[in-house]
Short mmCIF file of C-alpha atoms in Angstrom, two decimals:
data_model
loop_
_atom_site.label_atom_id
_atom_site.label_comp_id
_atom_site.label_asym_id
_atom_site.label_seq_id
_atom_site.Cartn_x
_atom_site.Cartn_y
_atom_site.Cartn_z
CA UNK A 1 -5.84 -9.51 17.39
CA UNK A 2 -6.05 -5.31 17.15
CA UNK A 3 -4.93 -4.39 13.65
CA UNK A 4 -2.83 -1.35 13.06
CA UNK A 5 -3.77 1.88 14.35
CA UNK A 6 -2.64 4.65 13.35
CA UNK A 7 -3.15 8.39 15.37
CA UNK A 8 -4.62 10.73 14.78
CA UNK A 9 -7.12 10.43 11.54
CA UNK A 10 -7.61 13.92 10.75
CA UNK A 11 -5.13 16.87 11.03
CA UNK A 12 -4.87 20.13 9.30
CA UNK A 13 -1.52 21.63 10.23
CA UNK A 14 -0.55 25.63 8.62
CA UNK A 15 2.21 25.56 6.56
CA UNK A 16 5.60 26.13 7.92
CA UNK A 17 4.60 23.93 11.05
CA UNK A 18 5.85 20.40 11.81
CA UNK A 19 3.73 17.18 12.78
CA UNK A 20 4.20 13.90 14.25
CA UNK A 21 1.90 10.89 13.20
CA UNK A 22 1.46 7.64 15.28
CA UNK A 23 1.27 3.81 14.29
CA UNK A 24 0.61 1.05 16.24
CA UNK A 25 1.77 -2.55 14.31
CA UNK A 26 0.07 -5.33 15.22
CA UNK A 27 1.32 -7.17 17.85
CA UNK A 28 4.44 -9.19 16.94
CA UNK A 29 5.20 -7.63 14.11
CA UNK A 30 8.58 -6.14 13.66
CA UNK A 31 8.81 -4.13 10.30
CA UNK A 32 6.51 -1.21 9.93
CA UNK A 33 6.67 0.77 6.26
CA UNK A 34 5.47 4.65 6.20
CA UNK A 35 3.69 5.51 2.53
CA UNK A 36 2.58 9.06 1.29
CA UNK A 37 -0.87 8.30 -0.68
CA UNK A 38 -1.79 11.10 -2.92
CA UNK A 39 -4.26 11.31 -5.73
CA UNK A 40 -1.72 11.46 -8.66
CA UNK A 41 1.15 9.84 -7.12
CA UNK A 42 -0.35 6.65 -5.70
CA UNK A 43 1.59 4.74 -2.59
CA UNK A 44 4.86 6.55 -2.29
CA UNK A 45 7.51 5.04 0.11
CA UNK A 46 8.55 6.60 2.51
CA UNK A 47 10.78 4.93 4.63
CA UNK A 48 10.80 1.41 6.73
CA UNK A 49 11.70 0.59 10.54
CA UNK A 50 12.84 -2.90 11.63
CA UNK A 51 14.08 -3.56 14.53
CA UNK A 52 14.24 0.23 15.64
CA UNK A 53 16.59 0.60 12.61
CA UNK A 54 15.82 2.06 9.54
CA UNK A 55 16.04 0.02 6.71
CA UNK A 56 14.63 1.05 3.73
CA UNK A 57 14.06 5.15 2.81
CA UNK A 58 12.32 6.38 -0.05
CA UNK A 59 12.95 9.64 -2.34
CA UNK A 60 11.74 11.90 0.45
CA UNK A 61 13.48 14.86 1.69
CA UNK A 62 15.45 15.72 5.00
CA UNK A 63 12.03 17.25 6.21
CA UNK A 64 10.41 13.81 6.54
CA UNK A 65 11.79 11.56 9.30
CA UNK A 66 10.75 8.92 11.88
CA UNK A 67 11.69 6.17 14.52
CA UNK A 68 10.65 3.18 15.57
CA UNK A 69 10.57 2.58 19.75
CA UNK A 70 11.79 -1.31 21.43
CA UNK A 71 8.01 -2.13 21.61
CA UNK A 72 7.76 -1.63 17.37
CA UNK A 73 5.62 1.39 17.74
CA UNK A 74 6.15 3.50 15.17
CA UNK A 75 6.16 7.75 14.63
CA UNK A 76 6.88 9.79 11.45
CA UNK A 77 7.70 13.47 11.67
CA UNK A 78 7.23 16.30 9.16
CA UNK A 79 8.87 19.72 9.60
CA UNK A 80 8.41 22.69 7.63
CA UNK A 81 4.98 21.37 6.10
CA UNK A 82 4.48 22.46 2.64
CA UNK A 83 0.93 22.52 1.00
CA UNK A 84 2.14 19.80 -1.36
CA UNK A 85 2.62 17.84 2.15
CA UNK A 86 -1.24 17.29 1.87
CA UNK A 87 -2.06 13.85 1.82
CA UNK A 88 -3.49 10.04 3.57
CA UNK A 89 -0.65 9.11 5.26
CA UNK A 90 -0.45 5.37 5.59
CA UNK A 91 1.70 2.74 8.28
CA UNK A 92 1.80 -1.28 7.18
CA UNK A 93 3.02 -3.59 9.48
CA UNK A 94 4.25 -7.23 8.37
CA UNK A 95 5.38 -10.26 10.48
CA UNK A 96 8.25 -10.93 8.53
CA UNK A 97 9.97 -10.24 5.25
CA UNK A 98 8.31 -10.39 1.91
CA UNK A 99 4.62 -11.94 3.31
CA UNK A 100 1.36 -9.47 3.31
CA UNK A 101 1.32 -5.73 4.51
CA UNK A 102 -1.33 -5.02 7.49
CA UNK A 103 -2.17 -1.72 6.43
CA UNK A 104 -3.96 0.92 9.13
CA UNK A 105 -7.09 3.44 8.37
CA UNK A 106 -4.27 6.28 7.80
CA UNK A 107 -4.18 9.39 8.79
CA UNK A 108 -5.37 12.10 6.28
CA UNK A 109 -3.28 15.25 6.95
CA UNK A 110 -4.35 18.49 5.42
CA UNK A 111 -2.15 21.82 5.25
CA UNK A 112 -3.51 24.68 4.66
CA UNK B 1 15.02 -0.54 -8.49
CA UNK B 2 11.38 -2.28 -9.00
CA UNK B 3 9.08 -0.27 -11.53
CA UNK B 4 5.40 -1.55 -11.33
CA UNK B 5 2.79 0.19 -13.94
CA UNK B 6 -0.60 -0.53 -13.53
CA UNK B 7 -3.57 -0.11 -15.67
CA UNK B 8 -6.22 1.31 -16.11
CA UNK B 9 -6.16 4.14 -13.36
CA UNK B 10 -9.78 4.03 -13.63
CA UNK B 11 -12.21 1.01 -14.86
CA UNK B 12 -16.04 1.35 -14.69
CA UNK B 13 -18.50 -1.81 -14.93
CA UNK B 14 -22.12 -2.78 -15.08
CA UNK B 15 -22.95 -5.21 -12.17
CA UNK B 16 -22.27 -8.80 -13.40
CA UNK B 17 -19.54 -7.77 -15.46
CA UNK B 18 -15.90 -8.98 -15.38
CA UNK B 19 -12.97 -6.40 -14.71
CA UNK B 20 -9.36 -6.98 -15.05
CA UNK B 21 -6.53 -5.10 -13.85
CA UNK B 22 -3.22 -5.76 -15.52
CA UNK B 23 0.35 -4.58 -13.37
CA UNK B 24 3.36 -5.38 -14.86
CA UNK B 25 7.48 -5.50 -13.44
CA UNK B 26 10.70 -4.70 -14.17
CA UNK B 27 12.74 -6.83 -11.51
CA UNK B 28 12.85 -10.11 -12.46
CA UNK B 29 13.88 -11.21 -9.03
CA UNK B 30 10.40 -9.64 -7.81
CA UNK B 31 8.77 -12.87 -6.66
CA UNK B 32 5.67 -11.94 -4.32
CA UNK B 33 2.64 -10.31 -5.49
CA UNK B 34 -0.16 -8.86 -3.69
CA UNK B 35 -2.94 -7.10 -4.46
CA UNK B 36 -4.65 -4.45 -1.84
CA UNK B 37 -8.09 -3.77 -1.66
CA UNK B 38 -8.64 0.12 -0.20
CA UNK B 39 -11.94 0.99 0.74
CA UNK B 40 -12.93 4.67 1.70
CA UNK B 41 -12.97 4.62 5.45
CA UNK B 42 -11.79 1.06 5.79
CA UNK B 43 -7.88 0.82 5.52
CA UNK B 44 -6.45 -1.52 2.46
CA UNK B 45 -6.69 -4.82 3.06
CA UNK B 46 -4.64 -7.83 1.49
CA UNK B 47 -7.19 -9.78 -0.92
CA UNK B 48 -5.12 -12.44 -3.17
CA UNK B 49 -1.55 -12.64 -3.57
CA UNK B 50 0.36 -14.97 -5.76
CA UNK B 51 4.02 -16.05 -5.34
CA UNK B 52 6.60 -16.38 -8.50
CA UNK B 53 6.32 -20.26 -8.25
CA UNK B 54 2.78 -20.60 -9.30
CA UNK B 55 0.89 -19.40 -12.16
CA UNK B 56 -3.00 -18.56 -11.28
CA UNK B 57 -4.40 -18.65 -7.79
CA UNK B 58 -8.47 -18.27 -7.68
CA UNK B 59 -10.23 -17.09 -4.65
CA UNK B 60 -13.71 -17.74 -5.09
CA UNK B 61 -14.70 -14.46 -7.54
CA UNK B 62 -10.94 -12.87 -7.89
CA UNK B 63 -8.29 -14.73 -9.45
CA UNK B 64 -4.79 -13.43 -10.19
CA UNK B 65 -2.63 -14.71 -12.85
CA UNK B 66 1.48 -14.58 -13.32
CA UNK B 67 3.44 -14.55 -16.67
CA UNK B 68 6.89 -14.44 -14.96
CA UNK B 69 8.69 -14.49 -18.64
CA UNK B 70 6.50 -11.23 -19.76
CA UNK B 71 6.74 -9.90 -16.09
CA UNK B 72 3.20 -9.04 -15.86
CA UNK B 73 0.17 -10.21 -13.63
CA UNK B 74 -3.31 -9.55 -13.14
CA UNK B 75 -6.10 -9.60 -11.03
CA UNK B 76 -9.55 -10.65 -12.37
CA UNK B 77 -13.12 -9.97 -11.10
CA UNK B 78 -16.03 -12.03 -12.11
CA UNK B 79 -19.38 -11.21 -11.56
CA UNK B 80 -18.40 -8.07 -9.89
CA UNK B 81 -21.20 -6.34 -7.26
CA UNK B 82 -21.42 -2.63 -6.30
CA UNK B 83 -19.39 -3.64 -2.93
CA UNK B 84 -16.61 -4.62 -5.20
CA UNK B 85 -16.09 -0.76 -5.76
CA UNK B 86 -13.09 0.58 -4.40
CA UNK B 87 -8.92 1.70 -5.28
CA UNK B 88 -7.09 -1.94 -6.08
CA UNK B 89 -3.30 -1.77 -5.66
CA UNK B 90 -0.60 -4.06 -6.83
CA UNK B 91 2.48 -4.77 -5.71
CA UNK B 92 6.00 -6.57 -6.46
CA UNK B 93 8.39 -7.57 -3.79
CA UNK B 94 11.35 -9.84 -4.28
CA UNK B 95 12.03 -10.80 -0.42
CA UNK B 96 14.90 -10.35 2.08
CA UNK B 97 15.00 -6.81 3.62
CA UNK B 98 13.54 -5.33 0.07
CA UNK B 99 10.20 -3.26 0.17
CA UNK B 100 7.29 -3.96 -1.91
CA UNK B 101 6.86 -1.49 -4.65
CA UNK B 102 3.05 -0.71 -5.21
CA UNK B 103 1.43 0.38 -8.63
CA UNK B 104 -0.42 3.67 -8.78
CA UNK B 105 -3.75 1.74 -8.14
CA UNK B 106 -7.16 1.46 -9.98
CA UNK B 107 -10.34 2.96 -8.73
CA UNK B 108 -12.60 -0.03 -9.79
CA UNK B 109 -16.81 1.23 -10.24
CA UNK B 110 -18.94 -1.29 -10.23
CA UNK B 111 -22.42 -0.10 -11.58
CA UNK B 112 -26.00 -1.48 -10.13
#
């Protein structure tokens, strides 16, 4: 069974621009969780998808959004990027509620 | 909401040694607890988790232990190895739609 993937690994980005990240949950798995990973900060929620809905949303602002498509596939998008924006983005994908996170590799994003 | 502290941020061993990582809770409803393994280059990856209804779960080396009255649990290494290095997350959930909220993680050193 392919774990989650999650697209692309590396990205710098200028600031003022917007990006769009990628995860792939494992097959079967309905809820996929977006988390901001930084240094001094930890795991930071950002929001969750089940379902295509969003069901959960962290203390993130307007700038950071996302969507989940009918085959679970998930993206996150974040406009305006700020320097403080730098950080490993991770996706975790679970089967149902309240059992183990499948985390993917992340994706580190770097604005300069 | 959930407030999970964990400590130490950082915890350097010798190679044989124990190391123990204490998290504690503030929901007392939170009844699933994982801890994450993250490994530069390798994702995080669910090692042990323990559920409210049980006190200690052992895993070969790791072991976790719950005091749900004190609302704190901990994971414990024995004879640790240099592989054993790595960021260790926990993590508090309490089921139903809820997300997990993850400590600020521990970057473990084990020591050859």
């Amino acid at each position: 069974k392919a774990g989650v993937t999650q697209t692309p690994r590396y990205l710098i980005k200028t600031r003022g621009q917007q990006v769009t990240l990628s995860c792939s949950p494992i097959s079967g798995h309905r809820s996929v969780s977006w988390y901001q990973q930084t240094p001094g900060q930890g795991l930071q929620f950002l929001f969750e998808y089940f379902s295509e809905t969003q069901r959960n949303k962290g203390n993130f602002p307007g700038r950071f959004s996302g969507r989940q498509f009918s085959n679970s596939r998930s993206e996150m998008n974040v406009s305006t990027l700020e320097l403080g924006d730098s950080a490993l983005y991770l996706c975790a994908s679970s089967p149902t509620d309240n059992t183990e996170a499948f985390f993917g590799q992340g994706t580190r994003l770097t604005v300069v | 909401g959930e407030n999970v502290e964990q400590h130490p941020s950082t915890l350097s061993v010798q190679e044989g040694d124990s190391a123990v990582i204490k998290c504690t809770y503030s929901d007392s409803a939170s009844n699933y607890f994982p801890w994450y393994k993250q490994e530069l280059g390798k994702g995080s990856q669910l090692i042990i988790d323990i559920r409210s209804n049980v006190g200690e779960k052992k895993d070969q080396r790791i072991a976790v232990t719950l005091n749900k009255t004190a609302k704190h649990f901990s994971l414990h290494i024995t004879e640790t190895q240099p592989e054993d290095s790595a960021v260790y997350f926990c993590a508090a959930s309490k089921g139903g739609s809820y997300i997990p909220t993850f400590g600020r993680g521990t970057s473990l050193i084990v020591h050859p």
